[in-house]
Every structure is written in structure tokens, then in C-alpha cells.
mmCIF file of C-alpha atoms and ligand atoms in Angstrom:
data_model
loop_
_atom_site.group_PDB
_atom_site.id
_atom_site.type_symbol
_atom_site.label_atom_id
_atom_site.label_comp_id
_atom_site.label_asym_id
_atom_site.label_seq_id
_atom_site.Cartn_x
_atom_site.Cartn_y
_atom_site.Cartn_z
ATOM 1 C CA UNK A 231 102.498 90.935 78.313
ATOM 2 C CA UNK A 232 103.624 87.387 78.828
ATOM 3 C CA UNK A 233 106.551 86.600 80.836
ATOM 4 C CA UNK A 234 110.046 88.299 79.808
ATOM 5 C CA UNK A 235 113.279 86.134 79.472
ATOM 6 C CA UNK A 236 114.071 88.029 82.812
ATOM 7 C CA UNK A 237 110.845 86.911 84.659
ATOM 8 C CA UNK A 238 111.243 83.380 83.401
ATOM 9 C CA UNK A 239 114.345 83.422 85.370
ATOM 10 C CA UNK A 240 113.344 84.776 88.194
ATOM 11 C CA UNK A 241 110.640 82.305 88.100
ATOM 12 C CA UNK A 242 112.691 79.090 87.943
ATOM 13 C CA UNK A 243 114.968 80.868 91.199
ATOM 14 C CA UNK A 244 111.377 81.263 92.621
ATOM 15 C CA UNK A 245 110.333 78.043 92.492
ATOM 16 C CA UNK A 246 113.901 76.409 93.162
ATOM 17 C CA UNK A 247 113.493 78.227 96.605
ATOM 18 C CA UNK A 248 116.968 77.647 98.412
ATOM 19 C CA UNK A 249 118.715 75.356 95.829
ATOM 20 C CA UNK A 250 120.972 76.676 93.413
ATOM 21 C CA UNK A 251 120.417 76.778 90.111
ATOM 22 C CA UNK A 252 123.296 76.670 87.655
ATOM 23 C CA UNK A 253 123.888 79.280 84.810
ATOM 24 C CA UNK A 254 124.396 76.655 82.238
ATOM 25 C CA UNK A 255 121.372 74.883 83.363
ATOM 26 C CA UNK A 256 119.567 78.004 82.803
ATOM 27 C CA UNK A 257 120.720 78.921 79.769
ATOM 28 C CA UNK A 258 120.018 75.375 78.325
ATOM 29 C CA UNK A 259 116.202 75.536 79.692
ATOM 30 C CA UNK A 260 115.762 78.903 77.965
ATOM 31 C CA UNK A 261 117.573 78.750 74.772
ATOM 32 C CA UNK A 262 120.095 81.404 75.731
ATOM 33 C CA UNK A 263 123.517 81.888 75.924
ATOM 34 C CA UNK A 264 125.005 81.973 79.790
ATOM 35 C CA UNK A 265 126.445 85.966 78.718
ATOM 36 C CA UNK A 266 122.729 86.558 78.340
ATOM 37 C CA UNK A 267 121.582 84.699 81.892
ATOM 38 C CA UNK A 268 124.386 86.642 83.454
ATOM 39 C CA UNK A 269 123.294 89.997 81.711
ATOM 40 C CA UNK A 270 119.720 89.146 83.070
ATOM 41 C CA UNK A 271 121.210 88.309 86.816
ATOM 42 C CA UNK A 272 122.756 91.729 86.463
ATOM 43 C CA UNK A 273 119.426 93.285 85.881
ATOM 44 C CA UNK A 274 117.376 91.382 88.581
ATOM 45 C CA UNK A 275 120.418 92.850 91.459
ATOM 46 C CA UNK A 276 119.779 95.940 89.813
ATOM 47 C CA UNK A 277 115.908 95.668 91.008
ATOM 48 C CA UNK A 278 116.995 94.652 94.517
ATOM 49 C CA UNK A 279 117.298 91.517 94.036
ATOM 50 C CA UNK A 280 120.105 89.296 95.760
ATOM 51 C CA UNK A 281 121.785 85.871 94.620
ATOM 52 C CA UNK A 282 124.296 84.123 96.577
ATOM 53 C CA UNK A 283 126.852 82.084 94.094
ATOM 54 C CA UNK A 284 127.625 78.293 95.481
ATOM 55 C CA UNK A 285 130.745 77.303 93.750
ATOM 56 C CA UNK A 286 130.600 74.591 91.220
ATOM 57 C CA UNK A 287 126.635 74.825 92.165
ATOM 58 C CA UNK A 288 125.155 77.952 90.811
ATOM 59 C CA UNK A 289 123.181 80.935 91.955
ATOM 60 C CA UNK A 290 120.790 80.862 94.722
ATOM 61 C CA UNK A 291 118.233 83.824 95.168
ATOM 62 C CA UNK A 292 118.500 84.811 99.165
ATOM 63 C CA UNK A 293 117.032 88.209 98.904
ATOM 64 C CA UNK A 294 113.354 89.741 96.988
ATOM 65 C CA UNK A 295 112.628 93.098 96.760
ATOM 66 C CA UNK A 296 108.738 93.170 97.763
ATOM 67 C CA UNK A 297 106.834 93.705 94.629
ATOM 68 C CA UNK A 298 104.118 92.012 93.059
ATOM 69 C CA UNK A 299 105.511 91.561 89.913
ATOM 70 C CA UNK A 300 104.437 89.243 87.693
ATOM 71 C CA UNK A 301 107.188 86.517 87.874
ATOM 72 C CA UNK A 302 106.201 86.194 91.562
ATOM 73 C CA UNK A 303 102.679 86.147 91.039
ATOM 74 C CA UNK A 304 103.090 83.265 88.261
ATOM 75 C CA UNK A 305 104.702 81.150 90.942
ATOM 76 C CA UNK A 306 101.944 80.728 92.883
ATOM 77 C CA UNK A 307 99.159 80.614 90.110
ATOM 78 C CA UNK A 308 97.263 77.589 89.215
ATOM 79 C CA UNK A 309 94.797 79.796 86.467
ATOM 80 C CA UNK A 310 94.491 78.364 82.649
ATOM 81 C CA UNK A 311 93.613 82.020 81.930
ATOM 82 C CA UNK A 312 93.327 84.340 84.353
ATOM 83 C CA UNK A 313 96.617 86.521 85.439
ATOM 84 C CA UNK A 314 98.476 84.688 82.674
ATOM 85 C CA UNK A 315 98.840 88.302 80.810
ATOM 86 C CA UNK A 316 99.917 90.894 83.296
ATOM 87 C CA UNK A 317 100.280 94.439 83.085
ATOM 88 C CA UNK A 318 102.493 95.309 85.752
ATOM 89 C CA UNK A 319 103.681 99.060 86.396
ATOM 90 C CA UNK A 320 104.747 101.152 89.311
ATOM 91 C CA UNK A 321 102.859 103.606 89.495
ATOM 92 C CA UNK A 322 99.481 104.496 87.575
ATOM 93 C CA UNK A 323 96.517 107.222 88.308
ATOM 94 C CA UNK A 324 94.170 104.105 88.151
ATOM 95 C CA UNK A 325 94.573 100.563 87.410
ATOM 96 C CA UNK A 326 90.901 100.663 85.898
ATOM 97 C CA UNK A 327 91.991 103.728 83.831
ATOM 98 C CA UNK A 328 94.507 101.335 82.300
ATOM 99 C CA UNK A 329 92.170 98.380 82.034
ATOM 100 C CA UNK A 330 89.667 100.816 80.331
ATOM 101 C CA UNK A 331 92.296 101.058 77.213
ATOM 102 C CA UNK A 332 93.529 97.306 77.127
ATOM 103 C CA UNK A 333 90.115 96.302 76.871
ATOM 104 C CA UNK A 334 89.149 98.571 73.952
ATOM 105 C CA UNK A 335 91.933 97.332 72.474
ATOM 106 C CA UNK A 336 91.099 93.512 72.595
ATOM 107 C CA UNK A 337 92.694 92.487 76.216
ATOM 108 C CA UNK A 338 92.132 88.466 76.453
ATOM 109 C CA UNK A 339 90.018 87.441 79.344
ATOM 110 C CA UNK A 340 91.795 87.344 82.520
ATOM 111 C CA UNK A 341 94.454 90.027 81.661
ATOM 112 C CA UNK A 342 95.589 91.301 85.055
ATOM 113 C CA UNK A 343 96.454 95.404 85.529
ATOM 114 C CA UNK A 344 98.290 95.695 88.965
ATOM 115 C CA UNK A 345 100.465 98.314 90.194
ATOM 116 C CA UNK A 346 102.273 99.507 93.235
ATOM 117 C CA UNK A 347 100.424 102.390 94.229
ATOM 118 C CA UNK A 348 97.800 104.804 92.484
ATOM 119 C CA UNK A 349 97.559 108.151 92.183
ATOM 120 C CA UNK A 350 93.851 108.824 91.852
ATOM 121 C CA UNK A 351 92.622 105.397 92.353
ATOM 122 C CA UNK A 352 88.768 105.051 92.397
ATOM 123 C CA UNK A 353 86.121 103.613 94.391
ATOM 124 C CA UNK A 354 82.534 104.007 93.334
ATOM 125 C CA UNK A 355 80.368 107.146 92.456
ATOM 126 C CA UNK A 356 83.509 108.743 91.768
ATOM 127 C CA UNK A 357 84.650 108.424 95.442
ATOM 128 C CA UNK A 358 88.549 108.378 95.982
ATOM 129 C CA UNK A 359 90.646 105.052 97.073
ATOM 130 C CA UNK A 360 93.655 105.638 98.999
ATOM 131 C CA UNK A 361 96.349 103.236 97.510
ATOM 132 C CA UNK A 362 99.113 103.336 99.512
ATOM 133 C CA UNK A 363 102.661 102.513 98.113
ATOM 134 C CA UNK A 364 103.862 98.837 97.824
ATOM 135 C CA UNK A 365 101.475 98.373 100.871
ATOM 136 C CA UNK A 366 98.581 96.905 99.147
ATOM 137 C CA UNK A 367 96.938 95.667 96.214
ATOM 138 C CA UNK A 368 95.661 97.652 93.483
ATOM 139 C CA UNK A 369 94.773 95.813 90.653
ATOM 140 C CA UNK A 370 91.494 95.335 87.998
ATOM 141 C CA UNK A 371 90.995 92.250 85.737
ATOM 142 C CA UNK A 372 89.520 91.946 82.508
ATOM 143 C CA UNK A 373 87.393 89.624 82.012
ATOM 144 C CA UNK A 374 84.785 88.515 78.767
ATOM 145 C CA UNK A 375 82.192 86.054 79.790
ATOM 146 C CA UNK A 376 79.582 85.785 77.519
ATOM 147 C CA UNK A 377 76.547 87.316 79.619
ATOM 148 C CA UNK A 378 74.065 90.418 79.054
ATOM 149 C CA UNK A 379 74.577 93.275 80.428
ATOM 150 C CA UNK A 380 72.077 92.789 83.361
ATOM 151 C CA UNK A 381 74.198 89.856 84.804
ATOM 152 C CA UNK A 382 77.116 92.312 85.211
ATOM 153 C CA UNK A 383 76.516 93.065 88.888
ATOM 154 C CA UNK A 384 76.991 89.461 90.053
ATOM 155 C CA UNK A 385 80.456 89.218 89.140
ATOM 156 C CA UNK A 386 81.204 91.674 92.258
ATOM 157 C CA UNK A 387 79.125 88.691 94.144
ATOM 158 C CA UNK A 388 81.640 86.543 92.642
ATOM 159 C CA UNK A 389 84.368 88.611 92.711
ATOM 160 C CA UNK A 390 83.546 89.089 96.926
ATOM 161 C CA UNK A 391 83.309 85.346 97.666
ATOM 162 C CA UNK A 392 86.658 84.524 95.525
ATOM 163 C CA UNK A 393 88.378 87.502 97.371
ATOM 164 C CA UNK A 394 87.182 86.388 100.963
ATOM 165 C CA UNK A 395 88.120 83.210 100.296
ATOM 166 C CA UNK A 396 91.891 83.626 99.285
ATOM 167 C CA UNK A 397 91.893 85.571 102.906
ATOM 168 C CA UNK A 398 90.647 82.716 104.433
ATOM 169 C CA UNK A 399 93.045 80.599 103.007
ATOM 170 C CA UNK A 400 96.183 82.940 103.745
ATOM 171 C CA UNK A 401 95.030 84.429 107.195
ATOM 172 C CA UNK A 402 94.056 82.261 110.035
ATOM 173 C CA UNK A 403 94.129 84.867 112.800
ATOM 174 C CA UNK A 404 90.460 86.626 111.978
ATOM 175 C CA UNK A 405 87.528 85.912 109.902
ATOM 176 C CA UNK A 406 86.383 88.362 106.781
ATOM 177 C CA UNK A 407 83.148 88.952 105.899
ATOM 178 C CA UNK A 408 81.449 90.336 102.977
ATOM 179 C CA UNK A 409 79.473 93.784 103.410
ATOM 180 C CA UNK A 410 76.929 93.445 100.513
ATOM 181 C CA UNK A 411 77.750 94.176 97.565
ATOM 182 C CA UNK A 412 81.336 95.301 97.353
ATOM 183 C CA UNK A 413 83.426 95.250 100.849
ATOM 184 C CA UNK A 414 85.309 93.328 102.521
ATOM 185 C CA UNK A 415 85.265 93.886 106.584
ATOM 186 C CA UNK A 416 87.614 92.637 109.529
ATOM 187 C CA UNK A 417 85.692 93.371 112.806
ATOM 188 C CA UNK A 418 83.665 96.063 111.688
ATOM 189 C CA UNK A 419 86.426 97.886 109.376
ATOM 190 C CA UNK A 420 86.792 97.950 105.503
ATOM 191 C CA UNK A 421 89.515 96.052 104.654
ATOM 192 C CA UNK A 422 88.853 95.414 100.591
ATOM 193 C CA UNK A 423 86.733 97.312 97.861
ATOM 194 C CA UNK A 424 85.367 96.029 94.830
ATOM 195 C CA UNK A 425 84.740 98.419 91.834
ATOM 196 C CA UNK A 426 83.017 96.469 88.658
ATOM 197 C CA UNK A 427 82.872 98.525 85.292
ATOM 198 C CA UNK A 428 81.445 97.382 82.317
ATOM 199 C CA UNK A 429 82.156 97.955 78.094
ATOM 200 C CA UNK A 430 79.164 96.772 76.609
ATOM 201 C CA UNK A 431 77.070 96.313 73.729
ATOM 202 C CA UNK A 432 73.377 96.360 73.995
ATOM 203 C CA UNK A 433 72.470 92.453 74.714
ATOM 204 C CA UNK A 434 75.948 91.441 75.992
ATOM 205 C CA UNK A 435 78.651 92.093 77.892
ATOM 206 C CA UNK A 436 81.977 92.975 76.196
ATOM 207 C CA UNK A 437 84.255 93.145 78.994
ATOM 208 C CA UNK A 438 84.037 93.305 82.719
ATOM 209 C CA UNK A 439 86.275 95.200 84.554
ATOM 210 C CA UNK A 440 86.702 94.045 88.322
ATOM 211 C CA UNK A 441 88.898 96.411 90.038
ATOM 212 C CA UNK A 442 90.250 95.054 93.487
ATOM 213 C CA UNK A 443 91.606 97.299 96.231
ATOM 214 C CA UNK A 444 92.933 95.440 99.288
ATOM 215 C CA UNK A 445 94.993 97.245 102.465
ATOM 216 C CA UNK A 446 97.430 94.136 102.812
ATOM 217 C CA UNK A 447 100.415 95.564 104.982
ATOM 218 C CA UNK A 448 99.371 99.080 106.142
ATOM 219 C CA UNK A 449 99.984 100.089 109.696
ATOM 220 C CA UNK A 450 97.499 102.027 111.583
ATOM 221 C CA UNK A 451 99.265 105.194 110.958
ATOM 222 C CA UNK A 452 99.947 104.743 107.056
ATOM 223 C CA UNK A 453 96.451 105.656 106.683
ATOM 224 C CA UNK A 454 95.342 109.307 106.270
ATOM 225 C CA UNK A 455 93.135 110.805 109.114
ATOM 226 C CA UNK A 456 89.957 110.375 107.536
ATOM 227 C CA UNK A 457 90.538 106.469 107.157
ATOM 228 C CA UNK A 458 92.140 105.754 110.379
ATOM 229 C CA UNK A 459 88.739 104.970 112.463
ATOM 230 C CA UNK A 460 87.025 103.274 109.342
ATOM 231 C CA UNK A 461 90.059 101.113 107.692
ATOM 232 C CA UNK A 462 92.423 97.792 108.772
ATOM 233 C CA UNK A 463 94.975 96.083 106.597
ATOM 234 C CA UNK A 464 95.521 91.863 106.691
ATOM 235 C CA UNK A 465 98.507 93.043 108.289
ATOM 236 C CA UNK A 466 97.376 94.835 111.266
ATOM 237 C CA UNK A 467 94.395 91.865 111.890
ATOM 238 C CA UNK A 468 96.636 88.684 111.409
ATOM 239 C CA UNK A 469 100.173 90.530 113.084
ATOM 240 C CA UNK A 470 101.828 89.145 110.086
ATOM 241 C CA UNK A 471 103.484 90.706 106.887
ATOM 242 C CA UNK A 472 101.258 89.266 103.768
ATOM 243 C CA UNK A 473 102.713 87.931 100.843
ATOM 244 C CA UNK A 474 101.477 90.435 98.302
ATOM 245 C CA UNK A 475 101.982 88.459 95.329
ATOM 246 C CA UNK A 476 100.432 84.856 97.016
ATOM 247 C CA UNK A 477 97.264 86.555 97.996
ATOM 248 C CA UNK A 478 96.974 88.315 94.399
ATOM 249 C CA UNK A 479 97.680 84.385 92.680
ATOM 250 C CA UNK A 480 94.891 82.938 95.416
ATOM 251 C CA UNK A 481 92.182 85.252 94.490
ATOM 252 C CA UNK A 482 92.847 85.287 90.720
ATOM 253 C CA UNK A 483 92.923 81.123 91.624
ATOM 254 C CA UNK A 484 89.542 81.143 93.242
ATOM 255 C CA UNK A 485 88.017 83.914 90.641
ATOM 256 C CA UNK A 486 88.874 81.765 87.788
ATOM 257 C CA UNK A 487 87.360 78.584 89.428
ATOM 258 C CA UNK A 488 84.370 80.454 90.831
ATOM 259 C CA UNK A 489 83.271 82.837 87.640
ATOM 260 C CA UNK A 490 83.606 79.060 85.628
ATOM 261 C CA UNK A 491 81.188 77.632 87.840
ATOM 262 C CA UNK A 492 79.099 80.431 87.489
ATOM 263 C CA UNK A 493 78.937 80.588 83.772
ATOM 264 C CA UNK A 494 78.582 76.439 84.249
ATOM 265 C CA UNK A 495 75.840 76.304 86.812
ATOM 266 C CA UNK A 496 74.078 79.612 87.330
ATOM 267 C CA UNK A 497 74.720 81.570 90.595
ATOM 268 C CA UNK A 498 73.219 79.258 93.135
ATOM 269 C CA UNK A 499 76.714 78.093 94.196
ATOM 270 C CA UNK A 500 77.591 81.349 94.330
ATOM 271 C CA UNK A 501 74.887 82.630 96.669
ATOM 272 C CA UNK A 502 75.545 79.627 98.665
ATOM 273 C CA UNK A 503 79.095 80.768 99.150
ATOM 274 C CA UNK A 504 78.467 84.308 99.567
ATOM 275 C CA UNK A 505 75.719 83.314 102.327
ATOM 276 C CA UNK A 506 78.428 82.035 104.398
ATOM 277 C CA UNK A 507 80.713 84.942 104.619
ATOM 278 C CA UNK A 508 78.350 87.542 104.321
ATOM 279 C CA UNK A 509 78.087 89.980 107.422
ATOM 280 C CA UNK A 510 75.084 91.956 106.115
ATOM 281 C CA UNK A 511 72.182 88.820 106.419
ATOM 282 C CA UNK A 512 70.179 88.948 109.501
ATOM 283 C CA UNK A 513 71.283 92.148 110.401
ATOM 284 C CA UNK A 514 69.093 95.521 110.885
ATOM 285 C CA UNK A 515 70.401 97.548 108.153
ATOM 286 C CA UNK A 516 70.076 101.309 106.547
ATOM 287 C CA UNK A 517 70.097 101.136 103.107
ATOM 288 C CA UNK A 518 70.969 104.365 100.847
ATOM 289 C CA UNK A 519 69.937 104.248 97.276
ATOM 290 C CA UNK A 520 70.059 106.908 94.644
ATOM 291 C CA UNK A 521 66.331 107.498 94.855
ATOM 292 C CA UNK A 522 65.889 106.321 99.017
ATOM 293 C CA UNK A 523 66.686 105.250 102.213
ATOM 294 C CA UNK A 524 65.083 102.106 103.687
ATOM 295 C CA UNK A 525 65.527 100.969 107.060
ATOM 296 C CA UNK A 526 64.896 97.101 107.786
ATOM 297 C CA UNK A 527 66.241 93.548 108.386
ATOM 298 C CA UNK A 528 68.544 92.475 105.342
ATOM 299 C CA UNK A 529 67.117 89.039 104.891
ATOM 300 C CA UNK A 530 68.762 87.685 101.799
ATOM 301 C CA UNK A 531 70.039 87.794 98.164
ATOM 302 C CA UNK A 532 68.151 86.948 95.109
ATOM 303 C CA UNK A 533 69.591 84.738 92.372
ATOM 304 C CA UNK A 534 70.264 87.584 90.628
ATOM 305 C CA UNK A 535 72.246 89.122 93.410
ATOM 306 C CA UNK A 536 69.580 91.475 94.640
ATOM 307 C CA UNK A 537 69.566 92.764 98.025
ATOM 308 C CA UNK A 538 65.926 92.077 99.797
ATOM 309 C CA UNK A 539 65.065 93.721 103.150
ATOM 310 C CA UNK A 540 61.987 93.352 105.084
ATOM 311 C CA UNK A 541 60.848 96.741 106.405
ATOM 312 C CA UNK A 542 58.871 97.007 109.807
ATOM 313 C CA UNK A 543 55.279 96.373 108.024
ATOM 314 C CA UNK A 544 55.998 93.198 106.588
ATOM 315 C CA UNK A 545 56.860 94.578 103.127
ATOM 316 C CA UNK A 546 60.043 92.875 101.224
ATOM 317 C CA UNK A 547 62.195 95.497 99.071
ATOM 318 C CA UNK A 548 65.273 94.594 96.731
ATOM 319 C CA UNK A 549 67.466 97.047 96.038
ATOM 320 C CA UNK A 550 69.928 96.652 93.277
ATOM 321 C CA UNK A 551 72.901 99.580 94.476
ATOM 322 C CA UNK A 552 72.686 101.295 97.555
ATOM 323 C CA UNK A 553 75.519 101.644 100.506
ATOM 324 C CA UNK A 554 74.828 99.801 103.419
ATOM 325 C CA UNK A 555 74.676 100.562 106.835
ATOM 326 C CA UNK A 556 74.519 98.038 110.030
ATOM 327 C CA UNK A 557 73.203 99.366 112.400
HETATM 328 P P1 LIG B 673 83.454 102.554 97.787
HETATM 329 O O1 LIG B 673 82.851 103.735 97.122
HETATM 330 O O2 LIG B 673 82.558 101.515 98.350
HETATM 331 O O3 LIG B 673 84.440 103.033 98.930
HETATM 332 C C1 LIG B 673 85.130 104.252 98.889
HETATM 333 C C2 LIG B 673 85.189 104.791 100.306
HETATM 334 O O4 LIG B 673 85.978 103.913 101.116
HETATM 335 C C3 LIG B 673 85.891 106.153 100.391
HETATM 336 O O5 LIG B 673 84.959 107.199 100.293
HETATM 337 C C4 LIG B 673 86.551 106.103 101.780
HETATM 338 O O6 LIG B 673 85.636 106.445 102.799
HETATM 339 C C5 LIG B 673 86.860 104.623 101.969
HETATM 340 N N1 LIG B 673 88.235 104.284 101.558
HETATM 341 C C6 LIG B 673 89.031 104.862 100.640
HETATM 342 N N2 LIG B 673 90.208 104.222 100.539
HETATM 343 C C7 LIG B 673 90.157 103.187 101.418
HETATM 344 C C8 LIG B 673 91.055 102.162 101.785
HETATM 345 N N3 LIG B 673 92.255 102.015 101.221
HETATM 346 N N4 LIG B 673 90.651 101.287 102.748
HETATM 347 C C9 LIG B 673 89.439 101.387 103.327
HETATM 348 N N5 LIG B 673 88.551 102.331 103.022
HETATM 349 C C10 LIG B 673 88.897 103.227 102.081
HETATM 350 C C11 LIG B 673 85.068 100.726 96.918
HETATM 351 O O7 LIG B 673 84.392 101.916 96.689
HETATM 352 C C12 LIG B 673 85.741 100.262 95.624
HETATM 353 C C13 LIG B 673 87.222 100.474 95.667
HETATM 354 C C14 LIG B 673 87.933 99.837 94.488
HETATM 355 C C15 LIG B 673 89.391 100.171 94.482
HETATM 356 C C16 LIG B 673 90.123 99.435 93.403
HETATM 357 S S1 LIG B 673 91.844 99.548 93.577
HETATM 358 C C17 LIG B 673 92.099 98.901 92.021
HETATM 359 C C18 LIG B 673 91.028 99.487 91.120
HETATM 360 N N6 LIG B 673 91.470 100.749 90.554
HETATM 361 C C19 LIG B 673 90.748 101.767 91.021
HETATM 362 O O8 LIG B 673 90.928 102.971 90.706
HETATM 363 N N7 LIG B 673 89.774 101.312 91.819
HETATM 364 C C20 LIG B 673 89.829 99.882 91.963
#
């Protein structure tokens, strides 16, 4: 859905930062009366949110509940399309699940599904992704470029180099890197997963479903047991609390901007960017596909996103899926 009266509101309070904002100013912007502004003011305290009134001045917002809903992702977004329709809900088994439904039923490109914690969220081969509650981000966009099905796999390239760069640009205290194809690591631990799913028709692609799973503000010990040795959050590797709803608006930003170019120019730019953060070129690496393991030096990417590695007799093999070891 597009923005609600009560999200433009919060949006204007948003971007006023710490000056006030008048009721009747308000209600002239919008087209409302100022019983309706007030009626909506109610309903944002309601939702934990807290406005100090400056007499003869207006309201000023001094206190945010921390949610990334979607008035506070629209402040920071610079997108033409992407994240301008959000679906944004509490709870959900999985934000794919959702996406799955809005794209059958004609989702525009860039529709965002994001939600405070999952229930039975997924990561691939029908492995589970722990999605801990208003600590992270959960969220899948739908997108529609016009591209056969075959492409499909490169827009977790993309989707890893956008991603990696909105860290960057947030996070100064550590470097990501991409762990070909789909994670995102912070000194050896996964701190992102990318899940792509795909509706499509024989020759082309009808929609793509990116699903993005990032520990932002997790603690060591909100992870289960299992995780503990194997996971980090933003949080724990910058010592900062992350702005949920800025880091969602900077990757949607850069995914726009970078699936655009691709569509534009082919994914040369692409591989050029995803050289640069990638952790998993150069490296001696174990390589588990569906049909083998291989054992060798991961020496590049193809254009088309492929994986080669150079086994001990010379021989160059591209694998397509496989989970990656470094050893
Ligand atoms: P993957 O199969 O590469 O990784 C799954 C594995 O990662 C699990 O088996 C577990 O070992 C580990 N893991 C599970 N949860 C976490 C976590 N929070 N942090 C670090 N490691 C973890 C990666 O699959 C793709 C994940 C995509 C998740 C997004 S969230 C939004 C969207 N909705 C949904 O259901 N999935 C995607």
C-alpha cells in the first residue's frame, strides 16, 4: 500500500526532525481537518510514539518506537520505484510467503514485504532463518525486469553488491564481504542471507523475488545455540545500535540504481563491484554442489555470475549453486 494519511504525518514530523510542526499547517498540507490530524496524533502515541507540544508552535516528535515501518523508511529513500509500495506487518511465517501471493496477484516492481520478525522464515534448500524480533531485517522485494529465466541468478550478484554497499555506507567500524553467491560475512561470520525465488514463464522472467535477511542489532546471546559460533549482527561489529529503517532505504537505494545499470549495461559493472567486496576470490575453497564436491582455488566469476575454480591439475570448473567453504 502507499502511504496512509497517518504515515504522511509521521513523515513530515520525520523529516522536520526537532522543529515543530503546527496542526493547522498540517492539516492545510494534507487536505484535512485539524480534528482529523489530532485523531491521527492520537493514534501515532498509541504506537509509542511521543510528541512534545511548543505553545503557539506546534508538535514536535521527541520519541520513535523502533520499527521499520514504512513512513520511516520513506524518509530516507531516494528510489523512483523501488520500496515506494510497502507491505509492512508484524509478524509473518515468511516475508517470501507473502511476496509469493502479491506477486501472483500483479505486485508493481519494487513492492517491498518487510516485517518485524518471522516465524518460519527461510533460507535456501528449505533450510530455516532465525528472524529475531524487531532485531533485524526481514524483508523480500518484488521485482519484474524483463530478463529470461537463466539471468535470474545474477540478481543475488546484484542484490549482494547493493546490500554490502549500504553497510559500507552506514558502518565504518568493519568491512563486509560477500561469500559467493548469497552471504554476507563480518570477520569470518554470516551476517546477511540472500534467498532469490523466481515466478516465471518459459522465456522470461515474471517476477523476482529477492528475500533479504540481515542480523542488524542482535547481541551475542539473542542468538540460539546453534548460531552463536557461526553468526554476528552490524550491531555487535560496529558497537553501535543500527538504524533499521536507514539501512533498509540504503539498500533498496543502491538495488534500484544497481539492477538499472544492469538491465542498461550488462553485468560487467556488476562483476566489477562484486570483485571488490568479494571474500571468496583467491581463496582455496570447498565447493558442495547437488551432484559434487570440488576442492580448488576460487579464481573468479563469469559474466553470467558463474563461480570458476581451478582444481589442483590445472582444470577450470564453474559451478552454478553450491555452498562454499574457505578453507
Ligand atoms: P542459507 O541456506 O545460505 O543459510 C541458512 C543457514 O544459515 C542456516 O542453516 C543456519 O546455519 C544459518 N542461519 C540461520 N539463520 C541465521 C541468521 N539469522 N544469521 C546467520 N546465520 C543464520 C540464506 O540461506 C538465505 C536467507 C534468506 C532469509 C531472508 S529473510 C527475508 C526472506 N524471507 C525468508 O523467509 N527468507 C528471506
Amino acid at each position: 500500500m502507499n502511504l496512509t494519511m497517518k504515515d504522511e504525518i509521521l513523515k513530515r514530523f520525520l523529516l522536520a526532525k526537532d522543529n515543530p510542526i503546527s496542526g493547522q499547517f498540517l492539516a492545510d498540507d494534507l487536505g484535512i481537518s485539524r480534528t482529523a490530524i489530532w485523531k491521527h496524533l492520537q493514534t501515532l502515541q498509541e504506537e509509542g510514539y511521543v510528541f512534545e507540544t511548543i505553545k503557539k508552535k506546534g508538535y514536535v516528535l521527541v520519541g520513535k518506537p523502533d520499527k521499520v515501518d514504512p513512513a520511516r523508511i520513506n524518509s530516507f529513500l531516494t528510489t523512483e520505484r523501488f520500496g515506494r509500495n510497502i507491505h509492512y506487518l508484524d509478524e509473518v511465517t515468511s516475508t517470501q510467503s507473502i511476496a509469493h501471493e502479491l506477486a501472483r496477484e500483479g505486485a508493481v516492481d519494487g513492492t517491498l514485504v518487510i516485517a518485524e520478525t518471522q516465524t518460519k522464515g527461510k533460507g535456501r534448500m528449505a533450510r530455516p532463518w532465525e528472524s529475531t524480533k524487531g532485531k533485524g531485517v526481514w524483508m523480500t522485494i518484488i521485482i519484474r525486469p524483463d530478463v529470461p529465466p537463466s539471468q535470474a541468478p545474477q540478481f543475488t550478484l546484484v542484490a549482494a553488491v547493493a546490500i554490502v554497499n549500504a553497510i559500507k555506507s552506514i558502518c565504518k567500524n568493519f568491512m563486509p564481504s560477500i561469500k559467493w553467491p548469497n552471504d554476507i560475512l563480518i570477520n569470518g561470520r554470516k551476517c546477511t542471507g540472500i534467498l532469490t525465488e523466481m515466478l516465471a514463464e518459459m522465456d522470461r522472467v515474471d517476477a523476482l523475488l529477492i528475500g533479504i535477511g540481515i542480523n542488524a542489532n542482535q547481541q551475542q546471546d539473542d542468538f540460539p545455540p546453534d548460531l552463536q559460533t557461526i553468526a554476528t549482527s552490524l550491531s555487535i561489529e560496529e558497537k553501535e545500535e543500527i538504524n533499521r529503517p536507514q539501512l533498509v532505504a540504503t539498500i533498496l537505494n543502491y538495488l534500484e540504481l544497481y539492477c538499472d545499470q544492469y538491465i542498461r549495461e550488462g553485468f560487467k559493472p556488476i562483476k566489477a563491484l562484486w570483485e571488490e567486496s568479494s571474500g571468496t576470490i583467491g581463496k582455496q575453497i570447498k565447493a558442495t554442489t547437488l551432484r559434487e564436491v570440488i576442492e580448488g582455488k576460487a579464481i573468479g566469476i563469469t559474466e553470467n555470475g558463474v563461480l570458476e575454480i581451478q582444481l589442483e591439475n590445472g582444470e577450470i570448473k564453474g559451478v552454478y549453486s553450491a555452498d562454499i567453504e574457505i578453507m
